[in-house]
PDB file of N, CA and C in Angstrom:
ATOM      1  N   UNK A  28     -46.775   9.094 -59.336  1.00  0.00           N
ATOM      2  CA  UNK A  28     -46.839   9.998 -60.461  1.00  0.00           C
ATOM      3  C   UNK A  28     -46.497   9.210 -61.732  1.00  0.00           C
ATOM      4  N   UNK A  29     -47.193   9.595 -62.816  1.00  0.00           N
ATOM      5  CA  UNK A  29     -47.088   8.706 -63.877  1.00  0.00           C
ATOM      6  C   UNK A  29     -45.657   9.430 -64.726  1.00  0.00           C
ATOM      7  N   UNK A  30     -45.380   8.414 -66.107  1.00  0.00           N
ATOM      8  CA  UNK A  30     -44.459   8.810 -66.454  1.00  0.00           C
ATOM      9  C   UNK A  30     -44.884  10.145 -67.160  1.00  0.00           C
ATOM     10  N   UNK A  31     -46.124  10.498 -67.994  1.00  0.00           N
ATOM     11  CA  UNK A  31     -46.509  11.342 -68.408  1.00  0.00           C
ATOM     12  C   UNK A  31     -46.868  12.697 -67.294  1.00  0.00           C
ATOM     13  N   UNK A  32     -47.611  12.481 -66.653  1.00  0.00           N
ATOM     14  CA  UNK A  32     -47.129  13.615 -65.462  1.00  0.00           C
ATOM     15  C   UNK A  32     -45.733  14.346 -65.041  1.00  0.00           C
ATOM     16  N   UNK A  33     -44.428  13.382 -64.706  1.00  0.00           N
ATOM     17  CA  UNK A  33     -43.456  13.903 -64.327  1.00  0.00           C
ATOM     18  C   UNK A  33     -42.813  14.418 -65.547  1.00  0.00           C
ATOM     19  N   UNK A  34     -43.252  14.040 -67.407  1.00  0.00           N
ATOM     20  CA  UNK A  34     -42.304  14.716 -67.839  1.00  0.00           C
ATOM     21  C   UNK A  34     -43.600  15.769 -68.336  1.00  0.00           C
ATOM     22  N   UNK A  35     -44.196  16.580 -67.980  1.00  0.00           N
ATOM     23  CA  UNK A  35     -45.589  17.273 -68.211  1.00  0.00           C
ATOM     24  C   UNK A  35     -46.139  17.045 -70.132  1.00  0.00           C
ATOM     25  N   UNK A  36     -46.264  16.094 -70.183  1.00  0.00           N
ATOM     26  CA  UNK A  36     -47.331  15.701 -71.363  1.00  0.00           C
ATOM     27  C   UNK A  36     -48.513  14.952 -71.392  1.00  0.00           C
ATOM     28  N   UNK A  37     -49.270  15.448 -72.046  1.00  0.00           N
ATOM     29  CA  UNK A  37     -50.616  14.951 -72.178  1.00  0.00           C
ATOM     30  C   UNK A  37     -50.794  13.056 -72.309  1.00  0.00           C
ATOM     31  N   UNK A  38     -51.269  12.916 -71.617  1.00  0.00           N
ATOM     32  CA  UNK A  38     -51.664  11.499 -71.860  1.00  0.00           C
ATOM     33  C   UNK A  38     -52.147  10.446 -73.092  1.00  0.00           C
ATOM     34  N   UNK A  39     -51.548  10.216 -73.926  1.00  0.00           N
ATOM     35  CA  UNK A  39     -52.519   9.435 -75.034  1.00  0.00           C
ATOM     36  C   UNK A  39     -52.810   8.046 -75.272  1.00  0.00           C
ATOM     37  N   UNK A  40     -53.855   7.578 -75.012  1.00  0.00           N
ATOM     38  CA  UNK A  40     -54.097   6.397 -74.834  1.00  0.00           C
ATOM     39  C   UNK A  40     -53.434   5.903 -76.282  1.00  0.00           C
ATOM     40  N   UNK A  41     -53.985   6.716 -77.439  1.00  0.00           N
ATOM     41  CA  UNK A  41     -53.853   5.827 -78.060  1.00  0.00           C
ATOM     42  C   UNK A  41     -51.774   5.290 -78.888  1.00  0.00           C
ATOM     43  N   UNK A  42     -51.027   6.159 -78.101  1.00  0.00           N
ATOM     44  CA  UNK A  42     -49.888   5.765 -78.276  1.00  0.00           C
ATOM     45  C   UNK A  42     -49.421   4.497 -77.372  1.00  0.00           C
ATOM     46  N   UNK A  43     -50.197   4.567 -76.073  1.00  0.00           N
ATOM     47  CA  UNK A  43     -50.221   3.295 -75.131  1.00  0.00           C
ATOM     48  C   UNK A  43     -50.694   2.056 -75.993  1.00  0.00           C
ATOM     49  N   UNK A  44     -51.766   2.177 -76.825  1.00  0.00           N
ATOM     50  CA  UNK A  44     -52.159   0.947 -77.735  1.00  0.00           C
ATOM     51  C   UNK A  44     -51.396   0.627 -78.871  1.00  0.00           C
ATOM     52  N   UNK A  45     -50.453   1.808 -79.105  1.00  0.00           N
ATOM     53  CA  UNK A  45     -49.963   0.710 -80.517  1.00  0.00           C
ATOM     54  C   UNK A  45     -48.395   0.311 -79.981  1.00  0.00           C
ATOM     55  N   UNK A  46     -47.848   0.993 -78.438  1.00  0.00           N
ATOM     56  CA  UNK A  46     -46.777   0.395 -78.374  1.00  0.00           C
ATOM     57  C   UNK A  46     -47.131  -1.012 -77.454  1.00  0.00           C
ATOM     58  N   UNK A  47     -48.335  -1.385 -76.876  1.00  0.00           N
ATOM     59  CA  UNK A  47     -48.881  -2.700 -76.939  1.00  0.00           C
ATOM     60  C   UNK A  47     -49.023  -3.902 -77.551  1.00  0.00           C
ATOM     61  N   UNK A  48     -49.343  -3.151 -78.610  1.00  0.00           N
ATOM     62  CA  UNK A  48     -50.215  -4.152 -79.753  1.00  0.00           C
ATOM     63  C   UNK A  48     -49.317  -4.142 -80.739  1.00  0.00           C
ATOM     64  N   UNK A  49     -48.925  -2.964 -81.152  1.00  0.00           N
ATOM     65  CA  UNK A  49     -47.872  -3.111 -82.200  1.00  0.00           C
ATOM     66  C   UNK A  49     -46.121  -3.358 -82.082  1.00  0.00           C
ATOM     67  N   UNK A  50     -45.936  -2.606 -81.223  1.00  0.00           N
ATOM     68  CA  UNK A  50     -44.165  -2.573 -80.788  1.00  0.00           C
ATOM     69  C   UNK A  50     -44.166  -3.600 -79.985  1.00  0.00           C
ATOM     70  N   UNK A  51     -44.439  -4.343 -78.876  1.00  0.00           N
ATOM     71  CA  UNK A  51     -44.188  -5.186 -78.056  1.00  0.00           C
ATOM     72  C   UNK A  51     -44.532  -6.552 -78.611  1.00  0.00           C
ATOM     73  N   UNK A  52     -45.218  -6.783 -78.740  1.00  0.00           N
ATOM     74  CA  UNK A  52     -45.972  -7.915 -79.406  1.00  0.00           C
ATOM     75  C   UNK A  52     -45.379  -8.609 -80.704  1.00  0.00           C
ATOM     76  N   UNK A  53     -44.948  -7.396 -81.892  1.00  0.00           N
ATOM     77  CA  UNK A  53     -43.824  -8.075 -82.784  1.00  0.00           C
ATOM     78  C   UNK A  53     -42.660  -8.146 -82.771  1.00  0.00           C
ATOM     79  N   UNK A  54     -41.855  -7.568 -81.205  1.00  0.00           N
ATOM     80  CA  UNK A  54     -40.528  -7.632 -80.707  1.00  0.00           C
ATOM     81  C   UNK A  54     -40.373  -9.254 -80.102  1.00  0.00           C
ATOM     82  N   UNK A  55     -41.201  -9.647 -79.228  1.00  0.00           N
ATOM     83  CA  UNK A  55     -41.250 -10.538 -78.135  1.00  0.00           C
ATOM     84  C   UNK A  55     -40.202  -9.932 -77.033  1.00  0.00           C
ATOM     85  N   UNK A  56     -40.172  -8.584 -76.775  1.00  0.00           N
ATOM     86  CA  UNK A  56     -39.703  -8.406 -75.663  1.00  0.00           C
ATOM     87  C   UNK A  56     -40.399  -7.735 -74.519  1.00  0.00           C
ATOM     88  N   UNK A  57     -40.039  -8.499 -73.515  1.00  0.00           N
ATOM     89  CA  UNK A  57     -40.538  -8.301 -71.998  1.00  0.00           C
ATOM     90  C   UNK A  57     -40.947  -7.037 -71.760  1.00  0.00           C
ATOM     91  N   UNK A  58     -42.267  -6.474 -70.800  1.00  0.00           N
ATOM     92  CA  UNK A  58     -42.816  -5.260 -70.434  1.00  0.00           C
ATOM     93  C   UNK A  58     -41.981  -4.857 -69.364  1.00  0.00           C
ATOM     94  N   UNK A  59     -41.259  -4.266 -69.528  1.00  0.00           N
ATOM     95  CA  UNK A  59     -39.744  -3.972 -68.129  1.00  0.00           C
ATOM     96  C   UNK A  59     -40.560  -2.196 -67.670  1.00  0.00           C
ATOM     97  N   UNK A  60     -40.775  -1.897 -66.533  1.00  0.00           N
ATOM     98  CA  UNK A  60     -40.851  -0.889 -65.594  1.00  0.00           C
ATOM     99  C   UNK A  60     -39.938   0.113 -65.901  1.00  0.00           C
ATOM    100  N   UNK A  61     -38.830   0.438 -66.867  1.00  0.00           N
ATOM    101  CA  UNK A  61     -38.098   1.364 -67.067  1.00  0.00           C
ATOM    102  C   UNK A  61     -38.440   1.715 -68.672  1.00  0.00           C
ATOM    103  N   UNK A  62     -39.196   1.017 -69.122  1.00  0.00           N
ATOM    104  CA  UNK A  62     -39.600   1.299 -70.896  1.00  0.00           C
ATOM    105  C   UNK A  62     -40.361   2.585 -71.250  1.00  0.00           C
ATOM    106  N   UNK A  63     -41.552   2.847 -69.993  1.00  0.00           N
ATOM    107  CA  UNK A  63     -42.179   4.183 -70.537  1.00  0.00           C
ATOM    108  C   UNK A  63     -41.139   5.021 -70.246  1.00  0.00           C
ATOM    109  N   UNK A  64     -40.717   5.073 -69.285  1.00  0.00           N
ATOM    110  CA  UNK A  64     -40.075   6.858 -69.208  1.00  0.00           C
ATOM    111  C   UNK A  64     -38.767   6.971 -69.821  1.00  0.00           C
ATOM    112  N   UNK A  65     -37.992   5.106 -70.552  1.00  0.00           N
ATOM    113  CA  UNK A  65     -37.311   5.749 -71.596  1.00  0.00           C
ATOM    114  C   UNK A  65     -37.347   6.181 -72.680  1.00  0.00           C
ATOM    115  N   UNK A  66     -38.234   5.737 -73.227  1.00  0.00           N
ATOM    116  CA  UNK A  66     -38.936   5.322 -74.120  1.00  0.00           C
ATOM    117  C   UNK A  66     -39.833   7.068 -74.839  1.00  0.00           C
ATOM    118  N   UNK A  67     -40.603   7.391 -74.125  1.00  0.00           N
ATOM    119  CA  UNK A  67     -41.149   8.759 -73.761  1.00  0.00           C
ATOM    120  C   UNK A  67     -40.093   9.956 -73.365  1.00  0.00           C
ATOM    121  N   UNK A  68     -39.011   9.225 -72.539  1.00  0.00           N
ATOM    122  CA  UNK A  68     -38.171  10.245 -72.775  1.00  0.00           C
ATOM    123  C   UNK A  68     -37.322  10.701 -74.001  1.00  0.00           C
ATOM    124  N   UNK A  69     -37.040   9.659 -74.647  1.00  0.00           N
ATOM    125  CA  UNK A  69     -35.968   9.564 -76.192  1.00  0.00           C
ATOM    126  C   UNK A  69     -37.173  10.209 -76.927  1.00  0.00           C
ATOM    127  N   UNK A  70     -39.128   9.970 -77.135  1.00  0.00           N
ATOM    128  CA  UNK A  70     -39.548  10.679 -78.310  1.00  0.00           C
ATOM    129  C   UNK A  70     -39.095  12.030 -77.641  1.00  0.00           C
ATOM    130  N   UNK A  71     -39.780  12.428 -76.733  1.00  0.00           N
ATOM    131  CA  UNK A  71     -39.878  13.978 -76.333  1.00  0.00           C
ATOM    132  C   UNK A  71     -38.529  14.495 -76.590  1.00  0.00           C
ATOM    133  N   UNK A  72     -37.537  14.153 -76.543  1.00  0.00           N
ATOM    134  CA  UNK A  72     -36.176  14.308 -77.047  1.00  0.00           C
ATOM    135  C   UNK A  72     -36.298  15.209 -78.905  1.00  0.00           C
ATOM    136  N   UNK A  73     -36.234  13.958 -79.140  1.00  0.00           N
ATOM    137  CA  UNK A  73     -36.824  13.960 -80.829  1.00  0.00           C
ATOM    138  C   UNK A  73     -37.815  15.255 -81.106  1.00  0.00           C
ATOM    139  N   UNK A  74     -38.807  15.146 -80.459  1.00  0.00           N
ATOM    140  CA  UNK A  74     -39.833  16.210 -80.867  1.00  0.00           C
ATOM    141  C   UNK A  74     -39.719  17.582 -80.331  1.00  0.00           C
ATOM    142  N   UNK A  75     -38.409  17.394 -79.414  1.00  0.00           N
ATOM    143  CA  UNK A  75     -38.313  18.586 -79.097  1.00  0.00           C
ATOM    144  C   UNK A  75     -36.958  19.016 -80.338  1.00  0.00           C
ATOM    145  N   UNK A  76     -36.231  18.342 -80.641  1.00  0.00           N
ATOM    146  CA  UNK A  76     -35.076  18.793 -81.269  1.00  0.00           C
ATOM    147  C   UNK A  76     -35.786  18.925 -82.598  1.00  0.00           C
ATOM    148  N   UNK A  77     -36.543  18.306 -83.221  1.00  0.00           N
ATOM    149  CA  UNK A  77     -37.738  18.556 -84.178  1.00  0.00           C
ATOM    150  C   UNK A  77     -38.509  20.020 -84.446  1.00  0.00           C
ATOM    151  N   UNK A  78     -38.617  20.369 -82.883  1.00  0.00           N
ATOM    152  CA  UNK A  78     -39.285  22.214 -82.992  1.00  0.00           C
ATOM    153  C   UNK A  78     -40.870  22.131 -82.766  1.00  0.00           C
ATOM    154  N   UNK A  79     -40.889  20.646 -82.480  1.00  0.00           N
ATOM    155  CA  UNK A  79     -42.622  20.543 -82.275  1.00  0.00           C
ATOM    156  C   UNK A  79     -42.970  20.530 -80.775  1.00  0.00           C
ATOM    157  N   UNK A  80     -41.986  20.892 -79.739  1.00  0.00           N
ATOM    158  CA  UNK A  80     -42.726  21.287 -78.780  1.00  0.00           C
ATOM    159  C   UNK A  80     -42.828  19.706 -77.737  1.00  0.00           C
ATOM    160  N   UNK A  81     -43.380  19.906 -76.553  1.00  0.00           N
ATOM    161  CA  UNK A  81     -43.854  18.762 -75.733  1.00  0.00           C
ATOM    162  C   UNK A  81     -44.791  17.807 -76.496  1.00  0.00           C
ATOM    163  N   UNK A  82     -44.951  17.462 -77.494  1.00  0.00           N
ATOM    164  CA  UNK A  82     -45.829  16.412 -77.969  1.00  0.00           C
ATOM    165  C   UNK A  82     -45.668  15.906 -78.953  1.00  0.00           C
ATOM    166  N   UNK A  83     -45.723  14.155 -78.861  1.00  0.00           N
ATOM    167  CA  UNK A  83     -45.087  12.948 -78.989  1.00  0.00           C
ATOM    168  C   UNK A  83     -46.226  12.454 -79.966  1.00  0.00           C
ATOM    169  N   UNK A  84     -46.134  11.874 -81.098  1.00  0.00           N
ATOM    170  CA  UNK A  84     -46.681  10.744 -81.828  1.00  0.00           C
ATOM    171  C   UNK A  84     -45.893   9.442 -82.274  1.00  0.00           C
ATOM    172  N   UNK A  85     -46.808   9.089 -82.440  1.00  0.00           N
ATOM    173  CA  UNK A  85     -46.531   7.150 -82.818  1.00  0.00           C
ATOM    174  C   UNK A  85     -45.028   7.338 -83.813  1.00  0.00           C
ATOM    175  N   UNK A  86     -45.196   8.159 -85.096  1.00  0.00           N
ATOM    176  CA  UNK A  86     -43.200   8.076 -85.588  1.00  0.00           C
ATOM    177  C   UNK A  86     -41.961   8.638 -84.266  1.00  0.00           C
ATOM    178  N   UNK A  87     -42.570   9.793 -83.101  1.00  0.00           N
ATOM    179  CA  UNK A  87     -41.363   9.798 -82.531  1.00  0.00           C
ATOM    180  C   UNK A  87     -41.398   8.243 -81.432  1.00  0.00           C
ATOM    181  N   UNK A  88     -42.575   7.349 -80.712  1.00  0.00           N
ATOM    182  CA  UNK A  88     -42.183   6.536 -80.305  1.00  0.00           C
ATOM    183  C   UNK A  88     -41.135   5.230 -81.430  1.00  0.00           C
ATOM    184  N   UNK A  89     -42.121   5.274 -82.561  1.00  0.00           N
ATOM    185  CA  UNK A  89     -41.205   4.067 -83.393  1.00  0.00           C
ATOM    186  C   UNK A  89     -39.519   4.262 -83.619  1.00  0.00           C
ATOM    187  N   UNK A  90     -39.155   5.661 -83.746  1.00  0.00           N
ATOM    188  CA  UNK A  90     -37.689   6.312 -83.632  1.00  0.00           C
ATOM    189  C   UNK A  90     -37.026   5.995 -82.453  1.00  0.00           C
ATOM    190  N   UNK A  91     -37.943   6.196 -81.203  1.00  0.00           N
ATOM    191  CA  UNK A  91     -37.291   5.740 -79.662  1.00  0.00           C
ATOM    192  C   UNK A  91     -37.063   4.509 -79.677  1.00  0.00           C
ATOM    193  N   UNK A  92     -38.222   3.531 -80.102  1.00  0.00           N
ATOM    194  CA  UNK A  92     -38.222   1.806 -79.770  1.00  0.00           C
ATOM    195  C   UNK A  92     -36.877   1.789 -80.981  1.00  0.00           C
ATOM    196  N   UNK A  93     -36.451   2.267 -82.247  1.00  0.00           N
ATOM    197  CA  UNK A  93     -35.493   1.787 -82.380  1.00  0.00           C
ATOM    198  C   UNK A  93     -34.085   1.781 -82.375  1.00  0.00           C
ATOM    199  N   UNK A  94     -34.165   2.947 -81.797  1.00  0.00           N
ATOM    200  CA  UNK A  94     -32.973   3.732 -80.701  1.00  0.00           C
ATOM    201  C   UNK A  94     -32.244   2.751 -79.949  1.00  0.00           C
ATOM    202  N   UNK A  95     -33.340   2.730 -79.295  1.00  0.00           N
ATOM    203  CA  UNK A  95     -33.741   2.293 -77.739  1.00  0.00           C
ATOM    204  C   UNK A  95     -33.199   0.381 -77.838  1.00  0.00           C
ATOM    205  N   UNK A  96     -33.289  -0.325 -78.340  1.00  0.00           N
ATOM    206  CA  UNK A  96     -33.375  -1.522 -78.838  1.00  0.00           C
ATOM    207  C   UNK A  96     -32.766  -2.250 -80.319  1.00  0.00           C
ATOM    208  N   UNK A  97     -32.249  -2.870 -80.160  1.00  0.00           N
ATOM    209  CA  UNK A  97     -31.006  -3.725 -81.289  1.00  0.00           C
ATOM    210  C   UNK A  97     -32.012  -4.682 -81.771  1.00  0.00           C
ATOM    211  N   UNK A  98     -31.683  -4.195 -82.893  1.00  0.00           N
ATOM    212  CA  UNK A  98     -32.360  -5.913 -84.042  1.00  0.00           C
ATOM    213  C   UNK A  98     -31.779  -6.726 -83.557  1.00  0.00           C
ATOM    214  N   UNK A  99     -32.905  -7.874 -83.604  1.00  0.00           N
ATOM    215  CA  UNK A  99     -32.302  -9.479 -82.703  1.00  0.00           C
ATOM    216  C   UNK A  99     -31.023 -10.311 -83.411  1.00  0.00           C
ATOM    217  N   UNK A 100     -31.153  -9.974 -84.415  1.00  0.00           N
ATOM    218  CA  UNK A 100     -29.595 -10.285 -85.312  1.00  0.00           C
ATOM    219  C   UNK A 100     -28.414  -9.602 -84.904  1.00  0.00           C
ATOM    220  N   UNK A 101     -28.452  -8.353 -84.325  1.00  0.00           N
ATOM    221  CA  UNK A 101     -27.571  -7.518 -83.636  1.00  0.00           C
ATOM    222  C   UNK A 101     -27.059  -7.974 -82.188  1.00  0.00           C
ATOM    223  N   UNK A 102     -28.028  -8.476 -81.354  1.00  0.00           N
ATOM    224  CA  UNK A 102     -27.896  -9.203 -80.099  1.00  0.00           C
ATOM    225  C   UNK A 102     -26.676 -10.377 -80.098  1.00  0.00           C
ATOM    226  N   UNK A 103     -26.583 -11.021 -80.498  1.00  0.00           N
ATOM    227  CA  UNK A 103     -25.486 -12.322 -80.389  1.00  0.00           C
ATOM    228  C   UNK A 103     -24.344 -12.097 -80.155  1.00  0.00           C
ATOM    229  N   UNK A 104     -23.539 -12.010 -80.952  1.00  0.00           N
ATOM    230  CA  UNK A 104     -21.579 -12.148 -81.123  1.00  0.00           C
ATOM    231  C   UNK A 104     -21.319 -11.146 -80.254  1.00  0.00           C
ATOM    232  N   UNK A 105     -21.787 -10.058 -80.515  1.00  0.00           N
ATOM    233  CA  UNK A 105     -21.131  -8.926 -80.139  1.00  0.00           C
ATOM    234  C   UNK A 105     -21.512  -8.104 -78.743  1.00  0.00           C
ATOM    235  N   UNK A 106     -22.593  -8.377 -78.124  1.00  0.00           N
ATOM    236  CA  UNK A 106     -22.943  -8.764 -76.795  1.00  0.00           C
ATOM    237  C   UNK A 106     -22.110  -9.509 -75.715  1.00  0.00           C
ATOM    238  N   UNK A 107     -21.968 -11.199 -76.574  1.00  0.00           N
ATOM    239  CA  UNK A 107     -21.270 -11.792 -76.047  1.00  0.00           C
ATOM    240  C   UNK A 107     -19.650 -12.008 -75.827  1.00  0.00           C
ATOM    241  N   UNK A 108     -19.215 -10.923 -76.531  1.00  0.00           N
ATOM    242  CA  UNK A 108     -17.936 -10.554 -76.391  1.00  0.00           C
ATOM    243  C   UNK A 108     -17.594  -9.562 -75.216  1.00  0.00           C
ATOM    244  N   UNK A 109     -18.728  -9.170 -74.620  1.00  0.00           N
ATOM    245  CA  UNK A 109     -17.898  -8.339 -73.742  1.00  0.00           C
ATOM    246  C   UNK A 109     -17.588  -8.687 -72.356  1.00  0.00           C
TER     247      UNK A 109
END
C-alpha cells in the first residue's frame, strides 16, 4: 500500500516531481524509505490545521521539508554535542 493510499489522498504526480527535482536535489540529501509518509504526513497535518481538508500542495510539502530537516549550518556543534 502506498503512502498516499494508507493516509487516503489523492495521488499527485506532480508534487512527486518537484520534491525530486526541486527539494532533494538542492538539499544533497539521501532518498531514505521513511521521507514520503513523513513528509506527507507533516503537510496533511498543516492542511488540515489550515481548514483545507485532505489535500496537500507544493507550500504544505516545502513547510514539511523544512520542519522536517535542519539547515546544514544547523547540523554541526550542536548535533555533536549530544
Amino acid at each position: 500500500m502506498s503512502v498516499c493510499e494508507e493516509m487516503r489522498l489523492d495521488f499527485n504526480p506532480l508534487l512527486l516531481n518537484y520534491v525530486l527535482t526541486k527539494l532533494y536535489p538542492s538539499s544533497s540529501r539521501p532518498l531514505l524509505a521513511c521521507h514520503p509518509r513523513d513528509l506527507i504526513s507533516m503537510a496533511l497535518d498543516k492542511s488540515t490545521y489550515d481548514e483545507r481538508g485532505a489535500q496537500i500542495d507544493i507550500d504544505d510539502l516545502r513547510w514539511a521539508w523544512g520542519s522536517y530537516f535542519l539547515p546544514d549550518d544547523n547540523r554541526g556543534d550542536a548535533a555533536m554535542k549530544r
